[in-house]
C-alpha positions as a printed Julia matrix, in Angstrom:
361×3 Matrix{Float64}:
 102.28  266.31  57.87
 103.38  262.72  57.42
 103.67  261.16  60.91
 107.21  260.27  61.96
 107.43  256.75  63.47
 107.95  257.18  67.25
 109.74  253.85  67.53
 112.41  255.03  65.11
 112.89  258.24  67.06
 113.06  256.32  70.35
 115.69  254.0   68.9
 117.87  256.96  67.88
 117.59  258.51  71.35
 118.44  255.17  72.97
 121.48  254.7   70.76
 122.66  258.22  71.61
 122.35  257.48  75.34
 124.26  254.2   75.01
 127.1   255.8   73.01
 127.33  258.69  75.48
 127.45  256.36  78.48
 130.03  254.09  76.83
 132.34  257.01  76.14
 131.9   258.4   79.65
 132.8   255.03  81.21
 136.26  255.09  79.61
 136.1   251.33  79.13
 136.86  251.36  75.38
 140.05  251.27  73.36
 141.26  254.3   71.38
 139.9   252.99  68.07
 136.43  252.52  69.56
 136.59  255.97  71.14
 137.22  257.54  67.74
 134.36  255.58  66.15
 131.94  256.41  68.98
 132.92  260.08  68.96
 132.25  260.24  65.22
 128.89  258.49  65.67
 127.92  260.88  68.48
 128.83  263.89  66.37
 126.44  262.61  63.69
 123.69  261.78  66.22
 123.83  265.05  68.16
 122.06  267.03  65.45
 119.38  264.38  64.98
 118.74  264.13  68.73
 118.39  267.91  69.01
 115.92  267.85  66.1
 113.88  265.04  67.73
 113.66  266.93  71.02
 112.67  270.16  69.26
 110.0   268.29  67.28
 108.55  266.59  70.36
 108.59  269.83  72.36
 106.72  271.6   69.54
 104.19  268.75  69.37
 103.63  268.85  73.15
 103.2   272.62  73.06
 100.57  272.41  70.33
  98.78  269.56  72.13
  98.64  271.67  75.31
  97.18  274.63  73.42
  94.57  272.45  71.73
  93.62  270.93  75.11
  93.01  274.41  76.52
  90.82  275.33  73.54
  88.79  272.13  73.8
  88.44  272.21  77.56
  84.76  272.31  78.42
  83.87  275.01  80.91
  87.36  276.47  80.8
  88.27  280.1   81.3
  87.04  281.95  78.15
  89.97  284.38  78.31
  92.49  281.53  78.49
  90.76  279.76  75.6
  90.93  282.94  73.53
  94.63  283.36  74.3
  95.25  279.74  73.36
  93.37  280.18  70.08
  95.57  283.17  69.27
  98.72  281.15  69.97
  97.65  278.1   67.95
  98.72  279.29  64.45
 102.23  280.1   65.7
 102.48  276.73  67.47
 101.31  274.93  64.31
 103.94  276.75  62.24
 106.64  275.87  64.79
 105.65  272.2   64.68
 105.65  272.22  60.87
 109.13  273.73  60.86
 110.46  271.25  63.43
 108.84  268.37  61.51
 110.51  269.43  58.27
 113.91  269.87  59.93
 113.7   266.4   61.48
 112.57  264.85  58.19
 115.71  266.19  56.5
 117.89  264.92  59.37
 116.42  261.42  58.92
 117.13  261.23  55.18
 119.75  258.69  54.05
 123.18  260.3   54.06
 125.63  260.11  51.17
 128.75  258.8   52.86
 130.9   260.86  50.49
 129.23  264.21  51.25
 131.79  265.34  53.82
 134.75  264.51  51.58
 136.97  266.75  49.51
 136.58  266.4   45.75
 138.4   266.06  42.46
 137.17  268.58  39.89
 137.67  267.83  36.2
 136.75  270.32  33.46
 137.16  269.54  29.76
 136.48  271.69  26.72
 133.8   270.21  24.48
 132.41  271.37  21.16
 133.38  274.86  20.1
 137.14  274.83  19.58
 139.05  277.75  21.11
 135.87  279.26  22.54
 135.14  275.99  24.4
 138.63  276.09  25.95
 138.08  279.7   27.04
 134.74  278.7   28.57
 136.4   275.79  30.41
 138.81  278.36  31.87
 135.89  280.57  32.91
 134.23  277.63  34.67
 137.44  276.77  36.5
 137.78  280.36  37.73
 134.13  280.32  38.82
 134.68  277.22  40.96
 138.0   278.56  42.29
 136.31  281.78  43.45
 133.42  279.81  44.93
 135.89  277.57  46.78
 137.73  280.63  48.11
 134.47  282.02  49.49
 133.95  278.72  51.36
 137.48  278.61  52.73
 138.36  275.58  50.6
 141.77  275.04  49.01
 142.16  274.42  45.27
 145.28  272.7   43.91
 145.71  271.99  40.19
 146.76  268.39  39.53
 147.08  268.57  35.75
 146.22  271.03  33.02
 146.34  271.33  29.26
 146.02  274.91  28.09
 144.04  276.04  25.05
 145.84  277.66  22.12
 144.33  281.09  22.84
 143.81  280.67  26.58
 141.62  278.7   28.93
 141.98  274.94  29.16
 141.47  271.96  26.94
 141.46  270.08  30.23
 142.13  270.92  33.88
 141.99  268.62  36.91
 142.16  269.99  40.45
 141.77  268.93  44.06
 139.26  270.95  46.05
 140.03  270.36  49.7
 137.71  271.14  52.58
 134.89  269.74  54.65
 131.67  269.08  52.74
 133.09  269.99  49.33
 131.51  267.02  47.56
 128.07  267.69  49.09
 127.99  271.06  47.29
 129.91  270.46  44.08
 128.47  267.04  43.18
 125.51  268.77  41.52
 127.89  270.42  39.04
 128.7   267.24  37.13
 127.42  267.34  33.57
 127.6   269.29  30.33
 127.66  273.09  30.61
 126.79  275.22  27.56
 127.73  278.83  26.85
 126.12  281.24  24.39
 128.09  284.4   23.66
 129.88  286.43  20.99
 133.55  285.39  20.9
 136.17  288.15  20.85
 137.34  286.87  17.48
 133.84  287.13  15.96
 133.78  290.14  13.59
 130.1   289.84  12.61
 128.78  289.89  16.17
 127.24  286.46  15.87
 126.45  284.42  18.98
 128.32  281.12  19.18
 127.4   278.09  21.27
 130.18  276.12  22.94
 130.33  273.52  25.69
 132.47  272.07  28.43
 131.97  269.04  30.62
 132.43  269.01  34.37
 133.03  265.92  36.5
 133.14  266.0   40.31
 134.46  262.92  42.11
 134.63  262.37  45.87
 138.24  262.18  46.98
 138.9   258.66  48.23
 141.14  257.62  51.1
 143.21  254.47  50.99
 140.64  252.79  53.24
 137.86  253.61  50.74
 139.38  251.77  47.81
 142.09  249.1   47.79
 144.45  249.23  44.81
 146.74  246.31  44.02
 150.14  247.64  42.93
 150.43  244.68  40.55
 147.44  246.08  38.62
 149.24  249.33  37.86
 151.33  250.33  34.84
 153.37  253.4   35.77
 155.14  255.54  33.17
 157.38  258.55  33.76
 157.94  261.23  31.14
 158.96  264.8   30.66
 156.41  267.45  31.49
 154.74  269.11  28.54
 153.41  272.61  27.93
 154.19  275.79  29.85
 156.74  275.59  32.6
 159.95  277.36  31.63
 163.26  275.55  32.01
 161.69  272.71  33.96
 159.8   271.47  30.9
 161.53  268.69  28.93
 164.5   268.53  31.31
 163.29  266.2   34.05
 161.07  263.15  33.78
 158.76  264.21  36.61
 155.39  263.68  34.9
 153.55  260.51  35.91
 150.99  258.47  34.0
 149.35  255.57  35.82
 147.16  252.99  34.08
 144.9   250.76  36.17
 145.03  247.71  33.93
 141.84  245.87  35.09
 139.59  248.91  34.55
 141.54  250.73  31.86
 141.44  253.97  33.86
 144.37  256.26  33.04
 145.49  259.31  35.06
 148.21  261.8   34.26
 149.8   264.4   36.57
 152.68  266.77  35.75
 152.16  269.89  37.88
 154.85  269.26  40.5
 158.59  269.25  39.81
 158.93  266.25  42.09
 158.19  262.87  40.56
 157.31  261.62  44.04
 154.7   264.35  44.53
 153.23  263.77  41.09
 152.95  260.07  41.79
 151.14  260.75  45.09
 148.69  263.07  43.32
 148.19  260.6   40.48
 147.35  257.86  42.99
 144.87  260.2   44.71
 143.21  260.91  41.36
 143.14  257.21  40.48
 141.55  256.32  43.83
 138.87  258.96  43.26
 138.04  257.63  39.79
 137.86  254.0   40.96
 135.87  254.97  44.08
 133.38  256.9   41.94
 133.01  253.98  39.54
 132.41  251.61  42.47
 129.78  253.95  43.97
 127.97  254.22  40.67
 127.95  250.47  40.16
 126.62  249.67  43.64
 124.18  252.47  44.31
 120.86  251.96  42.54
 119.43  255.11  44.15
 122.24  257.13  42.63
 121.47  255.5   39.28
 117.87  256.66  39.59
 119.14  260.16  40.42
 121.21  260.07  37.24
 118.06  259.58  35.2
 116.4   262.44  37.09
 119.45  264.62  36.34
 119.57  266.07  39.85
 122.78  265.31  41.7
 123.39  262.83  38.94
 126.94  263.26  37.83
 125.76  262.2   34.35
 128.29  263.92  32.14
 126.55  263.29  28.83
 123.47  265.47  29.41
 123.31  269.26  29.2
 122.6   270.54  32.69
 123.11  274.3   32.47
 123.28  277.14  29.94
 125.14  280.42  30.42
 123.67  283.04  28.07
 125.91  286.11  28.05
 123.86  288.39  25.73
 120.84  288.01  28.05
 122.85  287.85  31.27
 121.09  284.69  32.4
 121.94  281.26  33.74
 119.46  278.39  33.32
 119.7   275.04  35.08
 117.68  272.67  32.92
 117.25  269.96  35.57
 114.99  272.11  37.72
 113.94  274.78  35.19
 115.67  277.49  37.23
 116.66  280.74  35.51
 118.63  283.51  37.21
 119.45  286.84  35.59
 122.67  286.97  37.58
 125.23  285.69  35.1
 128.09  287.91  36.28
 127.47  287.01  39.94
 127.3   283.3   39.14
 130.53  283.4   37.11
 132.16  285.29  40.0
 131.12  282.47  42.34
 129.04  284.78  44.55
 125.61  283.62  43.31
 126.47  279.98  42.62
 124.99  279.03  46.0
 121.55  280.11  44.75
 121.72  277.49  42.01
 123.2   274.8   44.24
 120.71  275.47  47.06
 117.82  275.01  44.62
 119.31  271.72  43.42
 119.81  270.52  47.01
 116.18  271.38  47.85
 114.91  269.48  44.81
 117.13  266.51  45.66
 115.84  266.47  49.25
 112.24  266.55  47.99
 112.95  263.51  45.82
 114.52  261.66  48.74
 111.55  262.52  50.98
 109.16  261.15  48.35
 111.26  258.0   47.97
 111.22  257.5   51.76
 107.46  258.09  51.91
 107.94  261.23  54.03
 106.84  263.84  51.49
């Protein structure tokens, strides 16, 4: 085990004590109370992990002292020797848990997310696959208690989507879905294929942390806002009211389009939310060199140009190419029930990389 610096652990415990005492004194304004309460909520888990780690270390040290004690009771020494493996395992587990608690946190992890899926190569089959991916994420979100709201969509000619953008709202959404960004490939026999040949199609997925107004400041003077009639399916509403909104952020060239709501006001609010997310993501990518390194590693990267996963229907398998993981659970993954197995493996790999980078591996 790599030793954990005691001075760092002591500093965390001291900060926790100070924040607790400050809150208990009631001598802070409401804004400071909110900030301190949030800090304490983050520190509580780390403090518990430190105490568990130190208790496990003390327990093992006591057992080893009994074993090494010259002239000690032979029966007690034998009992201590029997207990040592379990104490060592408990310390190893506590050490690992604390290591993970001490890793740098992605400030966006607790946020909701914007999910964008676009059909790639493969024509109609790619649009159908994009629809399958959207349903997979929608079912996965439902299992987590998250809420999915479509912001804009462009349907394929035979079904599915050429493009679909949705908000996925809930705590910790981005921490799970951020590993889904990239190019997804499908291998299967399309329903229209008369010769039974396997076709390969693709869709790209982008996951952006949803940004609050405090996360990114947008100057209204930098925006070009256009209203237009909604297009596509929608019954009598389509082409009768100019409720669709397109916003162009002139300095960056980023364009967003939302038409799902009948209210122009609601569409504008959603378009601004989508624009903030795109600008926030661009700012994060530009500033965070660690994230750039992760992009090259293709784990948690968000790099949308590289193939990250293949869904092979004839063989019933899903392969994530970033970590060489293959599961013969295609139906369960597409139903959202086994997607956690893939994401958990990606999270574990990402944590291992962070531990190595921090010199704690």
